[in-house]
Structures are given as structure tokens and as C-alpha cells.
PDB file of C-alpha atoms in Angstrom:
ATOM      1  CA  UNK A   1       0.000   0.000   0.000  1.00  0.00           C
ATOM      2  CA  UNK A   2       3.045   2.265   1.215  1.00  0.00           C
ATOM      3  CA  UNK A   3       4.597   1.508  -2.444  1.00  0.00           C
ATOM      4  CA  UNK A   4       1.480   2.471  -4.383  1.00  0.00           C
ATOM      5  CA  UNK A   5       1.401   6.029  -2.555  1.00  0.00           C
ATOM      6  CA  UNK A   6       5.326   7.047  -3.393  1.00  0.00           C
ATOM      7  CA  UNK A   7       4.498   6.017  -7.377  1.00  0.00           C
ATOM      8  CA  UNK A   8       1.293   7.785  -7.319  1.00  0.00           C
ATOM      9  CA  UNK A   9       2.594  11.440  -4.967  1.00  0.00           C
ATOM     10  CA  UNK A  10       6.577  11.429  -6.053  1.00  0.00           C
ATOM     11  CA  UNK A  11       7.410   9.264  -9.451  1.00  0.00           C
ATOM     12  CA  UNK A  12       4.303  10.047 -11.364  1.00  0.00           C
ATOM     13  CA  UNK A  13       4.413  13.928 -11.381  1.00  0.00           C
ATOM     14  CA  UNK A  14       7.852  13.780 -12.384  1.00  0.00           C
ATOM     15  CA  UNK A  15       7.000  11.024 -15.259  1.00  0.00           C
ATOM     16  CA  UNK A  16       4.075  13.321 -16.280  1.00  0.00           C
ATOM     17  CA  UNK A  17       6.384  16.918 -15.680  1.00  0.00           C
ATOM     18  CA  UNK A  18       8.965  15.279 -18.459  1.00  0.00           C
ATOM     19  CA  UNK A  19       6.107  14.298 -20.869  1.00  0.00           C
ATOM     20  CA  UNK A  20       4.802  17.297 -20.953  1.00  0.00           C
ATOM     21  CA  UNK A  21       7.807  19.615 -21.001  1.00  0.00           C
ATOM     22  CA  UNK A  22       8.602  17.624 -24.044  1.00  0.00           C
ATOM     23  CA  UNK A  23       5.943  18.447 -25.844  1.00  0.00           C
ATOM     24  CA  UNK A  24       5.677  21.874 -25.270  1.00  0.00           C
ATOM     25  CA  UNK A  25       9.796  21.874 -26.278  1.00  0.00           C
ATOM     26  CA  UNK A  26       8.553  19.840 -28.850  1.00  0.00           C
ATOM     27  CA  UNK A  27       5.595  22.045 -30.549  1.00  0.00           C
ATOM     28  CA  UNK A  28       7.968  25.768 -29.562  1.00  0.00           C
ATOM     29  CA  UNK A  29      10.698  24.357 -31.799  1.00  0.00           C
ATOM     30  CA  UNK A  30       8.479  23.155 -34.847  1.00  0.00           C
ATOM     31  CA  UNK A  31       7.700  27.114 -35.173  1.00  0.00           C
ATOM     32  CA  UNK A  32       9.608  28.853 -37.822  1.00  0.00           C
ATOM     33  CA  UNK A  33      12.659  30.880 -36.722  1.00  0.00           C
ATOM     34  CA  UNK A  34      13.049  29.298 -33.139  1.00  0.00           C
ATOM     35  CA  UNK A  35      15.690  27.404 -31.873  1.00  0.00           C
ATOM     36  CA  UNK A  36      17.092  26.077 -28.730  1.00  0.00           C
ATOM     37  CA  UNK A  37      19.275  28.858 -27.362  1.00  0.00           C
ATOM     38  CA  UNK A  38      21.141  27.072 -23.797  1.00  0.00           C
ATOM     39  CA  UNK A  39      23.479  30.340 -23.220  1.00  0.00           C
ATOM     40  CA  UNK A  40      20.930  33.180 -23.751  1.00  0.00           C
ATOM     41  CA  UNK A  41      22.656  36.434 -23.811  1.00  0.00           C
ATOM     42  CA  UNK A  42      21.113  38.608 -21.428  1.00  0.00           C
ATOM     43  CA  UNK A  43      23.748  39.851 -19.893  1.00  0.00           C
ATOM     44  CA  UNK A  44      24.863  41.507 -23.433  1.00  0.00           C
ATOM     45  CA  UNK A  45      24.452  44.508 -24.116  1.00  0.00           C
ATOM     46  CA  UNK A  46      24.390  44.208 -28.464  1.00  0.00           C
ATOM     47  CA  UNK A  47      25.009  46.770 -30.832  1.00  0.00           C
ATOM     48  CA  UNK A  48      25.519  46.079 -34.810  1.00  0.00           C
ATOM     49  CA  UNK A  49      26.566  48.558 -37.333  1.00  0.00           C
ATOM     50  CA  UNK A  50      27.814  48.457 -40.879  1.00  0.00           C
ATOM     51  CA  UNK A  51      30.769  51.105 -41.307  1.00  0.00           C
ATOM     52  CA  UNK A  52      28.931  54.073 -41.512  1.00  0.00           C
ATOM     53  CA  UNK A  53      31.392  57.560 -40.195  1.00  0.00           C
ATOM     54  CA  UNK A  54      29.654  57.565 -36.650  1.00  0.00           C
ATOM     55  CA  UNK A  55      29.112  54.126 -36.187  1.00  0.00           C
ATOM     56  CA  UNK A  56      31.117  53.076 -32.682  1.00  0.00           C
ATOM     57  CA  UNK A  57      33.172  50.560 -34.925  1.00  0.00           C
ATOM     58  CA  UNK A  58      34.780  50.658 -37.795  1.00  0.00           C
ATOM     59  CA  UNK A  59      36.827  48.004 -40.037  1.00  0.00           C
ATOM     60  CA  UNK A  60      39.420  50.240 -41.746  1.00  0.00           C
ATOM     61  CA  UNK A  61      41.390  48.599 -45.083  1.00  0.00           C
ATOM     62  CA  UNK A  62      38.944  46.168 -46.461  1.00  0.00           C
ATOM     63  CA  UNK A  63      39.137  46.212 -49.770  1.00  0.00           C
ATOM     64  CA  UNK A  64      35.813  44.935 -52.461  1.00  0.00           C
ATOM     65  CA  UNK A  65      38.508  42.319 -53.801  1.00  0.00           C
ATOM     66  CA  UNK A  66      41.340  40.276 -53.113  1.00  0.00           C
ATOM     67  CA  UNK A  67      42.859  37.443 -55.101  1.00  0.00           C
ATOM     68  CA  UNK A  68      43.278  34.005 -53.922  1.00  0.00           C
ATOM     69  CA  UNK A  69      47.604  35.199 -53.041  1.00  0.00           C
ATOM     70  CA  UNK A  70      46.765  38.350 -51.272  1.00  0.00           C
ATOM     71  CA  UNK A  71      46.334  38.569 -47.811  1.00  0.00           C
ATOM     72  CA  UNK A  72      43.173  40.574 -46.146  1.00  0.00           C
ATOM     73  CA  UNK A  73      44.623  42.580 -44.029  1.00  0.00           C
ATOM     74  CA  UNK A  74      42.427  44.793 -41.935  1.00  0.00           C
ATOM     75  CA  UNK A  75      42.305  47.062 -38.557  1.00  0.00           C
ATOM     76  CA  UNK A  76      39.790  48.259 -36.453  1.00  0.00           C
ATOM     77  CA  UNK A  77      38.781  51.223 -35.069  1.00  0.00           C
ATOM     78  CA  UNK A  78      36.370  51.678 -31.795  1.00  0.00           C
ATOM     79  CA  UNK A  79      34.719  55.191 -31.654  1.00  0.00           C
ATOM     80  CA  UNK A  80      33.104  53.927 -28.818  1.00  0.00           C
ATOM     81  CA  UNK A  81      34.558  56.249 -25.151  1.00  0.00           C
ATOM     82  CA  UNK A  82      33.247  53.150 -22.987  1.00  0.00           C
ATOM     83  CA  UNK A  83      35.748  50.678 -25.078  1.00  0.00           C
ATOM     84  CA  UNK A  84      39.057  51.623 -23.533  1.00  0.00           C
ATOM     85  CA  UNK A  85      40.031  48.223 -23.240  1.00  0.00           C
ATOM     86  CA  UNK A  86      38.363  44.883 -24.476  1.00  0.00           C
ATOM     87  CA  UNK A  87      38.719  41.629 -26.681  1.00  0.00           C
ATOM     88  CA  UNK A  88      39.317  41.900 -30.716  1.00  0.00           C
ATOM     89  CA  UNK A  89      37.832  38.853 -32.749  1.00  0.00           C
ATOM     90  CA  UNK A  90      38.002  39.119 -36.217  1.00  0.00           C
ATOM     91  CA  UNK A  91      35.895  36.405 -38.105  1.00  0.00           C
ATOM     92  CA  UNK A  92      35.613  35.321 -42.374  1.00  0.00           C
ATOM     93  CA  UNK A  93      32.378  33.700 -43.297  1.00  0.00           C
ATOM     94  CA  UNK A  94      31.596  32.535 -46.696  1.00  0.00           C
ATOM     95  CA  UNK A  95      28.739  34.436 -47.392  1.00  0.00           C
ATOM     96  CA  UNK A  96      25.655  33.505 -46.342  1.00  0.00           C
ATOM     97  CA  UNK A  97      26.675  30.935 -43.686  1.00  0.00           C
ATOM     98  CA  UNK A  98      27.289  30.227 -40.263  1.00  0.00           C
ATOM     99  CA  UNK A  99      30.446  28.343 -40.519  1.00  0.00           C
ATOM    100  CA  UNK A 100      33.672  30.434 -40.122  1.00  0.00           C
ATOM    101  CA  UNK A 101      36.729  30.206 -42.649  1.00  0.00           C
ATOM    102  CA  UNK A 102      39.044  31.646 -39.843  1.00  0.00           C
ATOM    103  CA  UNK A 103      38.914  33.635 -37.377  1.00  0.00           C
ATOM    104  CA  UNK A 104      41.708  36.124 -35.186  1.00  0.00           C
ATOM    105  CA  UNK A 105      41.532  37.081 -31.687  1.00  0.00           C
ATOM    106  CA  UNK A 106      43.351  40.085 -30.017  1.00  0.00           C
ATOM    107  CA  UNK A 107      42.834  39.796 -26.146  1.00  0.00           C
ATOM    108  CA  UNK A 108      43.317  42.650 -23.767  1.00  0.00           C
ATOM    109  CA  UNK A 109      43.544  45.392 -26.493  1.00  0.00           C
ATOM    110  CA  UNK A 110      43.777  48.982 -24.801  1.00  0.00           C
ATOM    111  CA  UNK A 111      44.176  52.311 -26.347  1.00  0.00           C
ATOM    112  CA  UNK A 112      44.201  55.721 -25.286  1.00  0.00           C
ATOM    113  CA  UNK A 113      41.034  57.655 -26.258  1.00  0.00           C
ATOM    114  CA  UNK A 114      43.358  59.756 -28.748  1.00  0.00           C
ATOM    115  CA  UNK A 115      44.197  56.418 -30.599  1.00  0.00           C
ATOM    116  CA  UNK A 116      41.929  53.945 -31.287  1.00  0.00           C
ATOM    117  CA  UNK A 117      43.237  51.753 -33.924  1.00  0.00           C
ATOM    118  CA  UNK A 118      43.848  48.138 -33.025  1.00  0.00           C
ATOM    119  CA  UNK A 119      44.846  45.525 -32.745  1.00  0.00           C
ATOM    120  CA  UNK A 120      47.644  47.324 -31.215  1.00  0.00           C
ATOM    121  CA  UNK A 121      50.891  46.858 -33.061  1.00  0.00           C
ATOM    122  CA  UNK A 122      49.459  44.357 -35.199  1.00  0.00           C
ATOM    123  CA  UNK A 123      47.133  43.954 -37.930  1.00  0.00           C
ATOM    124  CA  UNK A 124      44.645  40.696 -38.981  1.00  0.00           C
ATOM    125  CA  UNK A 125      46.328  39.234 -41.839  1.00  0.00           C
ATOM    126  CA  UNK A 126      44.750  36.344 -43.814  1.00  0.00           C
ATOM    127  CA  UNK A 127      44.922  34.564 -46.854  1.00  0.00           C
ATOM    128  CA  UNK A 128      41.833  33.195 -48.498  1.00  0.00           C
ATOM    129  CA  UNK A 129      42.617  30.932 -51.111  1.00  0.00           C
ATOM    130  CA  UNK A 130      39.045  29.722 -51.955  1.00  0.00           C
ATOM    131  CA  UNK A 131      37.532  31.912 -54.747  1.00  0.00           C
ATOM    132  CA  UNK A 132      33.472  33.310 -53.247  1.00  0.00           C
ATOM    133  CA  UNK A 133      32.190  35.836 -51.467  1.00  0.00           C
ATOM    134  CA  UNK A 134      33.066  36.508 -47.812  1.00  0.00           C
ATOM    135  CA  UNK A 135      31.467  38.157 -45.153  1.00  0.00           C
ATOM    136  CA  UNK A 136      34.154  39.611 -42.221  1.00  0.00           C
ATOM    137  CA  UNK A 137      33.161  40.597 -38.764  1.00  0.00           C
ATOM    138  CA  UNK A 138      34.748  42.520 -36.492  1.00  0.00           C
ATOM    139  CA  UNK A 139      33.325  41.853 -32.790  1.00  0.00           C
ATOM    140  CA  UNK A 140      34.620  43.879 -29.759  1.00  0.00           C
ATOM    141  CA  UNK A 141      34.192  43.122 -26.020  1.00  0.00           C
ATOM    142  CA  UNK A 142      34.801  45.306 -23.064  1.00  0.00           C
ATOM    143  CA  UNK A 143      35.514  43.545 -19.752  1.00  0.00           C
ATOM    144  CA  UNK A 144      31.522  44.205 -18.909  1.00  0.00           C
ATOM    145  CA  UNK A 145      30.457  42.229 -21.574  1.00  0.00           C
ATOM    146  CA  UNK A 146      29.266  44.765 -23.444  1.00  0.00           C
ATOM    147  CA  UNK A 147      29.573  43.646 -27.462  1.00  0.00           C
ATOM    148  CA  UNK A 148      29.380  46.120 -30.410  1.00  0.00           C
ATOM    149  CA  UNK A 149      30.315  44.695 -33.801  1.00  0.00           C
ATOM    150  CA  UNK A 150      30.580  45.165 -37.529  1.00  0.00           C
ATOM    151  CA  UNK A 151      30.265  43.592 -40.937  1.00  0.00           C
ATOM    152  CA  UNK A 152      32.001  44.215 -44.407  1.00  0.00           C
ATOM    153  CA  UNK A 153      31.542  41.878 -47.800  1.00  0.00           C
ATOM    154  CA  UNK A 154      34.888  41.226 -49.897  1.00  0.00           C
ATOM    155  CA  UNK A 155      35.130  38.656 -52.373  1.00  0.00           C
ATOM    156  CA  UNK A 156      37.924  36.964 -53.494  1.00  0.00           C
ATOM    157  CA  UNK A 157      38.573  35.963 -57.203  1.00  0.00           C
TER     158      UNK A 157
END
């Protein structure tokens, strides 16, 4: 009798809790344009631009073109006063996809608000040997986690 009570008041809520949560996972992700996102980024503050003059950053040197021997060679700049120091990633997707041809990272970049080119000392320097179009992002982070980013087109022949 004492078995029949801890199915029915402990293991069958958590059966049914599991079968249900399922299915409502189940029927959320048959809608178009949802997915499953585990690390949600709240704690972000986002901000996208695409190289206009005020924009709070910048790539500087991408050119339209490139041939499969030239390197794409590219800096940054932050116009952004809250950016005094932060992480550099510098990412190549074919266009149109998700999947990254390569990607740079510049950690612990600081500048002085007078200069704010970087990576400091160094540039992001690739070779793309794969003739298409390519999409390159430049992503900064500040030690808050705040994110602002930007996105050129090149394509290499």
C-alpha cells in the first residue's frame, strides 16, 4: 500500500512533468525561426553597425577584392569612449553561412582615447585561397560584456 502512494505522490508527477515539457519543447521548436538557445545572452548589451562615419566601430582597409595570393589585411577602429580596453575577434564567413573560414583574436587590447586603432601593433592578416564571397566581422568586447560589432563583404577571385 506504502509503495502504491510514493508512485502515485513522487514518481508520477515527475514522469508526467517530463512528458509534458517535451511536448511543449517539442511544438515551440516546430515554429519557424526558433531554436534552442542554452546560453541566452542577457547579460549583453548588443550593438551592430555596418561602417557608416559615426558608427562606434569601424573596419578600416577592407578592400571589395582580393585574389586568392593576397592577404586581407584589416584594422579596427572603436569610436566607442566606454571601449578603452576589451577583446578583438576578427571572423571570415563565406557568405551567407554560419560556418567560419578563420577567425583572429586580439585579447586585452587597450588604447588611449586619442588612438583607437587596433589591434595594437598588429594587424589581422589572412589569406583566403578559396575563390566566393566573404562576409568579415569585427566583434569587440569590453571587460563588462558589453559587445558592439561590424560587418564588411569582400570577395575573393
Amino acid at each position: 500500500m506504502a509503495s502504491k502512494r510514493v508512485l502515485f505522490v513522487f514518481v508520477l508527477p515527475v514522469v508526467l512533468s517530463l512528458i509534458f515539457g517535451g511536448a511543449v519543447l517539442a511544438d515551440i521548436l516546430q515554429k519557424p525561426g526558433r531554436e534552442l538557445n542554452m546560453m541566452p545572452s542577457a547579460n549583453f548589451e548588443t550593438s551592430t553597425s555596418h561602417n557608416t562615419s559615426n558608427s562606434p566601430i569601424e573596419i578600416i582597409g577592407l578592400a571589395g577584392e582580393y585574389t586568392t595570393s593576397t592577404p586581407v589585411k584589416i584594422q579596427v577602429q572603436v569610436n566607442d569612449s566606454s571601449f578603452g580596453c576589451g577583446d578583438l575577434y576578427v571572423t571570415i564567413f563565406p557568405a551567407g553561412k554560419d560556418i567560419p573560414v578563420t577567425q583572429g583574436g586580439f585579447l586585452e587590447q587597450c588604447f588611449e582615447s586619442g588612438n583607437s586603432i587596433i589591434p595594437i601593433d598588429d594587424q589581422f592578416s589572412e589569406i583566403i585561397d578559396t575563390p566566393g564571397s566573404y562576409d568579415i566581422v569585427a566583434e569587440m568586447v569590453s571587460k563588462q560584456l558589453k559587445n558592439i560589432s561590424t560587418k564588411g563583404t569582400f570577395t575573393v577571385k
